[in-house]
Tab-separated table of C-alpha atoms in Angstrom:
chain	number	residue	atom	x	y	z
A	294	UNK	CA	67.885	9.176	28.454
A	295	UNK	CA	69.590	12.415	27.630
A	296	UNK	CA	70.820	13.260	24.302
A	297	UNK	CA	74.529	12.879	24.175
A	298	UNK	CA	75.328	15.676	21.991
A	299	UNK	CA	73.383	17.987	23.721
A	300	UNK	CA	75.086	16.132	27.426
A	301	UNK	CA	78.468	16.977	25.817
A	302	UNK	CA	76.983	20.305	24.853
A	303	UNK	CA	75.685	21.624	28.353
A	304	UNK	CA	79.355	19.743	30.120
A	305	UNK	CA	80.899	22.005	27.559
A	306	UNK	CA	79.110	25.514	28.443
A	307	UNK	CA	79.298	24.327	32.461
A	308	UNK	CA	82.957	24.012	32.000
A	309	UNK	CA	83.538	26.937	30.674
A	310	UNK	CA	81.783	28.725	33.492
A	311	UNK	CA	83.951	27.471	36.259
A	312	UNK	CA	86.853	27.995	34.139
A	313	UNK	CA	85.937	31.338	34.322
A	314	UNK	CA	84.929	31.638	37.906
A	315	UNK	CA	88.591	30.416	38.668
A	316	UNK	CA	89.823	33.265	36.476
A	317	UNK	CA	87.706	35.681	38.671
A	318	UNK	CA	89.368	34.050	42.033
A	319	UNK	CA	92.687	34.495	40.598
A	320	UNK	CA	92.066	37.804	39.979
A	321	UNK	CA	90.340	38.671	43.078
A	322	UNK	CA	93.920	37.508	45.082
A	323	UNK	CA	95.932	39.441	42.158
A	324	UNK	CA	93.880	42.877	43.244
A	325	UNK	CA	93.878	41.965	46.748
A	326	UNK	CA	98.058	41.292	46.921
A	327	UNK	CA	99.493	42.995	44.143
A	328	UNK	CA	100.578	47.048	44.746
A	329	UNK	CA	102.705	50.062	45.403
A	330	UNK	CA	103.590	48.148	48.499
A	331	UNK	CA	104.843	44.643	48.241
A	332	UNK	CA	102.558	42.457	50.787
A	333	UNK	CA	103.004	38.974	50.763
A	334	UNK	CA	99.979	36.679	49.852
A	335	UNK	CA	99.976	35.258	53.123
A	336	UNK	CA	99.794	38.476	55.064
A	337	UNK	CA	97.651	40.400	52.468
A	338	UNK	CA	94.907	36.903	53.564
A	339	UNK	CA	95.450	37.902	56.711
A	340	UNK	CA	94.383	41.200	56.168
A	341	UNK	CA	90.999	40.346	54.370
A	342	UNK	CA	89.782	37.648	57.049
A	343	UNK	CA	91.690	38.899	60.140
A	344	UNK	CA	93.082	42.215	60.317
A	345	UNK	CA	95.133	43.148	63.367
A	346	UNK	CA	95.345	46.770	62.878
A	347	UNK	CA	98.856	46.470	61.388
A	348	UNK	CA	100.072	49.224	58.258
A	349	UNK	CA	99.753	46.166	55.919
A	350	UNK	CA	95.863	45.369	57.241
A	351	UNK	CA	94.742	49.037	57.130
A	352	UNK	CA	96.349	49.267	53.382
A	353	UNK	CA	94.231	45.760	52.708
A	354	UNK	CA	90.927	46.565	54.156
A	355	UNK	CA	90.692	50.411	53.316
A	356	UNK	CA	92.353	50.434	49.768
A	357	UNK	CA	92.768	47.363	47.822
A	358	UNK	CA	89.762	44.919	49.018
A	359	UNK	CA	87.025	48.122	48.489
A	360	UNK	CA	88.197	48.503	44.950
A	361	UNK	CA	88.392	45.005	44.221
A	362	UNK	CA	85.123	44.317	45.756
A	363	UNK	CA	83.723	47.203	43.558
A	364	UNK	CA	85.937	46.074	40.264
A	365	UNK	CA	83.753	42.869	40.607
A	366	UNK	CA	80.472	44.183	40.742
A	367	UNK	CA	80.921	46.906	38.537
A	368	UNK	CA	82.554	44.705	36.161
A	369	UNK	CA	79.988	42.142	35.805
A	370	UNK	CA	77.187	45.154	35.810
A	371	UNK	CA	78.701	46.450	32.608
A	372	UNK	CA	79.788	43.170	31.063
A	373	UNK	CA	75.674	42.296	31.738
A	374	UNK	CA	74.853	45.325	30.185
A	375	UNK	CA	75.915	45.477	27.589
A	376	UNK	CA	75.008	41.864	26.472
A	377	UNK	CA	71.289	43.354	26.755
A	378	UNK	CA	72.077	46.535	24.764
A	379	UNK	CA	73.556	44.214	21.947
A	380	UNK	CA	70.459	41.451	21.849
A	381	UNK	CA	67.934	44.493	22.632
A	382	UNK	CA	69.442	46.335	19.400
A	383	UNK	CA	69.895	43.064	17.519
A	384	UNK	CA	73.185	44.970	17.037
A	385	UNK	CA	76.910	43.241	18.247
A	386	UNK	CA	78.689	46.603	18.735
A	387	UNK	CA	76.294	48.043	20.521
A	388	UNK	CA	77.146	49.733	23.677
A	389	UNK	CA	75.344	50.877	26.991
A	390	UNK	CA	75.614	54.334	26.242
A	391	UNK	CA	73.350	54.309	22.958
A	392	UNK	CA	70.753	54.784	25.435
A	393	UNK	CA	71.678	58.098	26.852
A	394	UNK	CA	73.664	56.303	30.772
A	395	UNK	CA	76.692	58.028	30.044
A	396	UNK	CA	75.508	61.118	28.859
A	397	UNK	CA	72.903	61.859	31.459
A	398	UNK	CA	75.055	60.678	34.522
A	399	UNK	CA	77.857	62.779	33.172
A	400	UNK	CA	75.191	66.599	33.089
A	401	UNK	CA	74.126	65.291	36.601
A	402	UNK	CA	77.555	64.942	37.889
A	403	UNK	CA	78.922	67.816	36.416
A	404	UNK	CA	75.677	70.046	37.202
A	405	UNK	CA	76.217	68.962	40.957
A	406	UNK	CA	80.071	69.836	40.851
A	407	UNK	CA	79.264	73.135	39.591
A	408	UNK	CA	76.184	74.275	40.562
A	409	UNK	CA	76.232	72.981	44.469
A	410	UNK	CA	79.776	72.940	45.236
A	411	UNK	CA	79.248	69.136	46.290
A	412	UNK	CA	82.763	67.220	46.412
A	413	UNK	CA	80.974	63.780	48.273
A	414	UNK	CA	81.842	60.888	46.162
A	415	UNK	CA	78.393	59.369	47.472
A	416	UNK	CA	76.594	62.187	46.270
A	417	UNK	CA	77.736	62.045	42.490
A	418	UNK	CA	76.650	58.269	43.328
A	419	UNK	CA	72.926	59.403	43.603
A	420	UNK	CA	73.028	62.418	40.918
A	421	UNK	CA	74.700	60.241	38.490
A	422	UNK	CA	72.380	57.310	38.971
A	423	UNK	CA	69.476	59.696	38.651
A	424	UNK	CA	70.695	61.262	35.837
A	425	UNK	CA	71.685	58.018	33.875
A	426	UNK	CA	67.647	56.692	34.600
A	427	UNK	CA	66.309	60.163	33.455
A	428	UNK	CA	67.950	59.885	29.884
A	429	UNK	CA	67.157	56.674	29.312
A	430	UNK	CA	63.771	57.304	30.022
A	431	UNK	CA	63.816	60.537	27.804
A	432	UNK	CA	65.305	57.832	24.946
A	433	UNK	CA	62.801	55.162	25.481
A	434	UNK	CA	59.931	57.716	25.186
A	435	UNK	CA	61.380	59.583	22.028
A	436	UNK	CA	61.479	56.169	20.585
A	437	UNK	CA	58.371	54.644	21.781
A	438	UNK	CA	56.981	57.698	19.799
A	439	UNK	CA	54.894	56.701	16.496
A	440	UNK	CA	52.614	53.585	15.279
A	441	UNK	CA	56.098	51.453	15.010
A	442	UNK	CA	56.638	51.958	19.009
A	443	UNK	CA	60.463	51.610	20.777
A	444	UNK	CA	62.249	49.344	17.702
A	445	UNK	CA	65.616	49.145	17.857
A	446	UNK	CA	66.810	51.729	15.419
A	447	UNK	CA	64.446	53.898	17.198
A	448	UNK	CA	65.779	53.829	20.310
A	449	UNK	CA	69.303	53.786	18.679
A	450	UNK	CA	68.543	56.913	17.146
A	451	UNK	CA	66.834	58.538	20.271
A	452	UNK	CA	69.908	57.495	21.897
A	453	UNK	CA	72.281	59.046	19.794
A	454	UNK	CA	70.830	62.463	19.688
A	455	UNK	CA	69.984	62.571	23.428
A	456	UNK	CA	74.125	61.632	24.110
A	457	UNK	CA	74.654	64.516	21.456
A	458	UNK	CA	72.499	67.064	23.510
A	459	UNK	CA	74.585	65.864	26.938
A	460	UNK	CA	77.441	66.219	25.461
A	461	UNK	CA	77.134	69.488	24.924
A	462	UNK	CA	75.288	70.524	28.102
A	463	UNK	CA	78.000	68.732	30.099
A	464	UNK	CA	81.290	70.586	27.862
A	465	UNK	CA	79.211	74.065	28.279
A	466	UNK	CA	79.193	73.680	32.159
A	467	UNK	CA	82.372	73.034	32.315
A	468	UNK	CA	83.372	76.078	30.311
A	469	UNK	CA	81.200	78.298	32.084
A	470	UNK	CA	82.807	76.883	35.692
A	471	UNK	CA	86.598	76.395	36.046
A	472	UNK	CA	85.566	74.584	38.714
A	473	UNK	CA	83.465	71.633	37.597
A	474	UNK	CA	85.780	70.859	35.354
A	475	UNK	CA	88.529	70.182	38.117
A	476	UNK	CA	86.515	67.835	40.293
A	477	UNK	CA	84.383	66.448	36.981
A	478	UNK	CA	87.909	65.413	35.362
A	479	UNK	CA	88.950	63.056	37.913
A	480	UNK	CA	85.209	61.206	37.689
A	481	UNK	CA	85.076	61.035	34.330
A	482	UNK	CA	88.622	59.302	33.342
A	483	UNK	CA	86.975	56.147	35.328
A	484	UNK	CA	88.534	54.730	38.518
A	485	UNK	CA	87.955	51.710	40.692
A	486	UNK	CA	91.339	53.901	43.424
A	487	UNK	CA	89.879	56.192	45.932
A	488	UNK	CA	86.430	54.308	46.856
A	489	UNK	CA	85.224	52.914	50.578
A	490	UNK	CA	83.043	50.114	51.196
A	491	UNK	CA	80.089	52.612	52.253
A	492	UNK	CA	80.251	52.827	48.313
A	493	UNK	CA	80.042	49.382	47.651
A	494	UNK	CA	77.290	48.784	50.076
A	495	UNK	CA	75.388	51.846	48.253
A	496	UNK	CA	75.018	50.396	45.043
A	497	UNK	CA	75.135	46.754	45.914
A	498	UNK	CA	71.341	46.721	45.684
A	499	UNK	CA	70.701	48.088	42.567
A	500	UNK	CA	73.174	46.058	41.247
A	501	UNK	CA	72.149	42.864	42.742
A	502	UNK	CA	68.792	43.768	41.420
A	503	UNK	CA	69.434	44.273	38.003
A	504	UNK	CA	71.917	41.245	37.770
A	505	UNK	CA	68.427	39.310	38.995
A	506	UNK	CA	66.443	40.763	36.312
A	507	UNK	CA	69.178	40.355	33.324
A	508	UNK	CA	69.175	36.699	34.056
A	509	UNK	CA	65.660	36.907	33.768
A	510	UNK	CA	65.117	37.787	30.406
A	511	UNK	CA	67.715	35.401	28.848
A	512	UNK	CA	64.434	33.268	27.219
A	513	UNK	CA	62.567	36.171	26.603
A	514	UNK	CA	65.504	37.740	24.527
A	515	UNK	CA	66.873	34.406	22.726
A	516	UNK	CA	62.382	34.294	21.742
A	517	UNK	CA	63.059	38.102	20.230
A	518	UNK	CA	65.721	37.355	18.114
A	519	UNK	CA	63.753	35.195	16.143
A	520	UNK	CA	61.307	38.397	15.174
A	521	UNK	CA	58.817	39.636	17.141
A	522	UNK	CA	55.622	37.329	15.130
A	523	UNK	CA	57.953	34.124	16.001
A	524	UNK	CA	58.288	35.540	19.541
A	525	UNK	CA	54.774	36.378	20.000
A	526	UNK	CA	53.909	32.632	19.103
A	527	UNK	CA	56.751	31.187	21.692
A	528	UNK	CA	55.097	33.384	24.283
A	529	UNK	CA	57.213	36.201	24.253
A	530	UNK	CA	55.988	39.997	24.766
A	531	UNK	CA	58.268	42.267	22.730
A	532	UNK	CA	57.334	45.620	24.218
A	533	UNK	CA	57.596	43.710	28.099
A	534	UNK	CA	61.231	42.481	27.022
A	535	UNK	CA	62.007	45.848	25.687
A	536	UNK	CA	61.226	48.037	28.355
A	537	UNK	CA	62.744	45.468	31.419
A	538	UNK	CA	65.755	44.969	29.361
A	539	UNK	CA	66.213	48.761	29.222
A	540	UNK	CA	65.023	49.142	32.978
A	541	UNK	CA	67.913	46.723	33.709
A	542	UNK	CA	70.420	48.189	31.235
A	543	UNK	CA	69.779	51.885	33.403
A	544	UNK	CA	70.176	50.360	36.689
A	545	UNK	CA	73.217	48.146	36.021
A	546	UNK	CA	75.220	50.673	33.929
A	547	UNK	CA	73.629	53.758	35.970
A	548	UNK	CA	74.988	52.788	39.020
A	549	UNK	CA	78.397	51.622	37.783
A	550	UNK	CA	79.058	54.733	36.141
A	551	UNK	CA	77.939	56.287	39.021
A	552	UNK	CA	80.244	54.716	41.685
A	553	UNK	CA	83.741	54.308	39.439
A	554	UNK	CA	82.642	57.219	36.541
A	555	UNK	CA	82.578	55.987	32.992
A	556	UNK	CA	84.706	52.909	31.511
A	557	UNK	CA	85.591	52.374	28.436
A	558	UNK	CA	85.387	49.300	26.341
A	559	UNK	CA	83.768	46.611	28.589
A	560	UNK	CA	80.106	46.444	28.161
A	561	UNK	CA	81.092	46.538	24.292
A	562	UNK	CA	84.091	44.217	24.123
A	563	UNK	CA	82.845	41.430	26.644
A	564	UNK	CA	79.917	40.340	25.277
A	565	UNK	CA	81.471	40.764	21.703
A	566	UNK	CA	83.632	38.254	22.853
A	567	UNK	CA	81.361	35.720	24.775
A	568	UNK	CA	79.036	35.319	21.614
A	569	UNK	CA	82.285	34.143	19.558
A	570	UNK	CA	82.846	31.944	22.231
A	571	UNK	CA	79.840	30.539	23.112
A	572	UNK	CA	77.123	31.611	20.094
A	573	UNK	CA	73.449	33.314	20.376
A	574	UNK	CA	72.146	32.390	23.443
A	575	UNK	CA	71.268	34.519	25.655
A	576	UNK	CA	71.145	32.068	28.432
A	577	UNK	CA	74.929	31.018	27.904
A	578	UNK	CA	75.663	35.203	26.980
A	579	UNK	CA	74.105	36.648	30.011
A	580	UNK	CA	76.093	34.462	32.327
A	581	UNK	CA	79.492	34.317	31.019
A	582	UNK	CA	79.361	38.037	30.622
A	583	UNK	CA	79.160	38.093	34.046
A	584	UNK	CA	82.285	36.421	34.876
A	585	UNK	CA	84.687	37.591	31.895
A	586	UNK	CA	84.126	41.106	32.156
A	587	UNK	CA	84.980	41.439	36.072
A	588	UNK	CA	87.973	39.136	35.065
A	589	UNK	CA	89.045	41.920	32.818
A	590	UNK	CA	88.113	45.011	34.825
A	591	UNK	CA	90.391	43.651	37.746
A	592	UNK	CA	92.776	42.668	35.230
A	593	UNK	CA	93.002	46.159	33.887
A	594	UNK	CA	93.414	47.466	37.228
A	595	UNK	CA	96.024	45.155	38.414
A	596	UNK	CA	97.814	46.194	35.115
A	597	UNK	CA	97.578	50.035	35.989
A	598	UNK	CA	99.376	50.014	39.219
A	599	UNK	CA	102.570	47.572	37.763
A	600	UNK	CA	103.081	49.454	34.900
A	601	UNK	CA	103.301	53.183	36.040
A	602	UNK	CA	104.728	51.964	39.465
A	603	UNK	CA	105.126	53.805	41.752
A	604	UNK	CA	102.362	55.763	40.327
A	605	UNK	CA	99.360	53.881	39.172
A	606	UNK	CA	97.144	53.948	35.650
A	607	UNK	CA	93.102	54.898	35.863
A	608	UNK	CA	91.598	51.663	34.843
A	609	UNK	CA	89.336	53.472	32.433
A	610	UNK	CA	92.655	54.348	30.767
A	611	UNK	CA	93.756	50.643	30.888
A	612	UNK	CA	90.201	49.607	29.588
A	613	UNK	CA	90.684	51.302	26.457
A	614	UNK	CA	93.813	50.450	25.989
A	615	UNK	CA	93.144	46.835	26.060
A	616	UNK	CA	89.833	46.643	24.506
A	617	UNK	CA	90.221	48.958	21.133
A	618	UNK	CA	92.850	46.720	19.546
A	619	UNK	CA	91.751	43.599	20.658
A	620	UNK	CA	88.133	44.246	19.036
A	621	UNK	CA	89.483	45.703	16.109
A	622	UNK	CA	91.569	42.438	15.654
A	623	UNK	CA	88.604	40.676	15.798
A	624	UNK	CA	86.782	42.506	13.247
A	625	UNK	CA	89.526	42.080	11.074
A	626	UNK	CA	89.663	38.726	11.153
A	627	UNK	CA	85.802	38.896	10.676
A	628	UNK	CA	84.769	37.232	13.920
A	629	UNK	CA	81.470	39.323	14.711
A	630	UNK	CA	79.019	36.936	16.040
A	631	UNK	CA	75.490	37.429	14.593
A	632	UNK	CA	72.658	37.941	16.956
């Protein structure tokens, strides 16, 4: 017979998943109905499942169901993220971007922009992407560097300096040409508006693909948190885990960045919040983070077109705004989960 604490236990965890998969649907109708234009639920429906061509359809299936489809998947790509940057770096405020993403899709975009005179939304897709797997590459082999191999402060470190170098590379290009700075300003501020399903269906794979391999490495991770000898002995193969967690930290937060530009806040603040929630494991972290974190991306994006109505907030704006107090209350009140 099974345990009834640990019964209880999994009822608990399984109820907290559909609790948040009904937050997701509710927010999935909230980004699909709620606008500039008032569309009642029943027509705004209508428009998803069986558009007739109407103003209100066209508005439903070219504006608001492309950027809710892509607030979802980017959403749960960064929220999965980042809970692999934090167990990878043993570190709870760790961030996708220690490993270079931001900082190498930003010099690709911005190199493109100014170099090639490209204004294709698809084609920042594919330099960004490329850009965001090159650095983290350049980090992991930095790191690796050495009889200790990629350890986390390694890689931290790599990180940090390789973002530093970006940085730069990306602020002097946009000095040099008046021009990549116009069309680099309105990627970077991180937007779900503006974006077609071809975009969508672009990055779907990867970031089906990473979501798969994330998943994956939930027992491998929760066997590395014990130390790499106590991992060994359950099986686990540090420098395997290691390099697949960053593979799938590049092509989830690659491609996201890619498609909406940088946001703020939600590959750090998600999983922050999932491991007060629900504790250490990764098998429990992984998945929640993939619900909560779309819940808040839509969330913030829903917020940004009521409150500047008849205008509309970038939900990389709203992002920040949300996540930087709500963290720091946290850490106040000395709620950072161990890992």
């Amino acid at each position: 017979m099974p345990h009834p604490v640990k019964s209880a236990y999994l009822a608990k965890r399984l109820a907290g998943l559909f609790l948040l998969g009904g937050l997701l649907l509710l927010a999935v109708l909230a980004g699909i109905v709620i606008g500039a234009k008032h569309i009642p639920p029943g027509q705004a429906l209508a428009g998803v499942f069986s558009p007739d061509g109407s103003e209100n359809a066209l508005i439903i299936q070219e504006l608001r169901l492309p950027r809710t489809l892509l607030g979802v998947a980017v959403g749960a790509a960064l929220g999965l993220a980042g809970a692999l940057m934090q167990a990878l770096t043993r570190n709870p405020l760790a961030e996708p971007g220690l490993l270079g993403v931001n900082g190498g899709a930003a010099v690709a975009v911005v190199t493109v922009i100014g170099l090639f005179r490209v204004d294709d939304v698809l084609v920042y897709v594919w330099a960004a992407f490329l850009g965001a797997a090159g650095a983290a590459l350049l980090v992991y082999l930095i790191g690796a560097r050495g009889r200790s191999g990629a350890t986390p402060a390694r890689l931290v470190l790599a990180g940090a300096g390789i973002n530093a170098v970006f940085s730069s590379l990306t602020a002097g290009m946009m000095l040099l040409s008046p021009r990549s700075f116009n069309g680099f300003r309105f990627w970077q501020v991180g937007s779900l508006s503006g974006r077609d399903l071809a975009l969508f269906v672009r990055i779907g794979p990867f970031l089906l693909a990473g979501t798969v391999l994330a998943l994956l490495l939930a027992r491998p991770l929760n066997a590395l948190a014990l130390g790499e000898d106590a991992g060994r002995a359950l099986g686990a193969r540090p420098g395997r885990t290691r390099a697949l967690g960053a593979l799938a930290i590049v092509v989830l937060c690659g491609a996201a960045t890619a498609a909406v530009g940088p946001i703020a806040f939600v590959g750090l603040a998600v999983p922050f919040m999932v491991r007060a929630l629900v504790g250490p494991d990764q098998r429990w972290v992984l998945p929640y983070s993939l619900l909560l974190a779309p819940v808040l991306m839509l969330a913030a994006d829903v917020l940004g077109r009521v409150v500047a109505a008849p205008g509309e907030l970038e939900t990389g704006l709203v992002t920040a705004f949300l996540g930087a107090p709500l963290l720091a209350l946290m850490v106040r009140r000395g709620r950072v989960p161990q890992l």
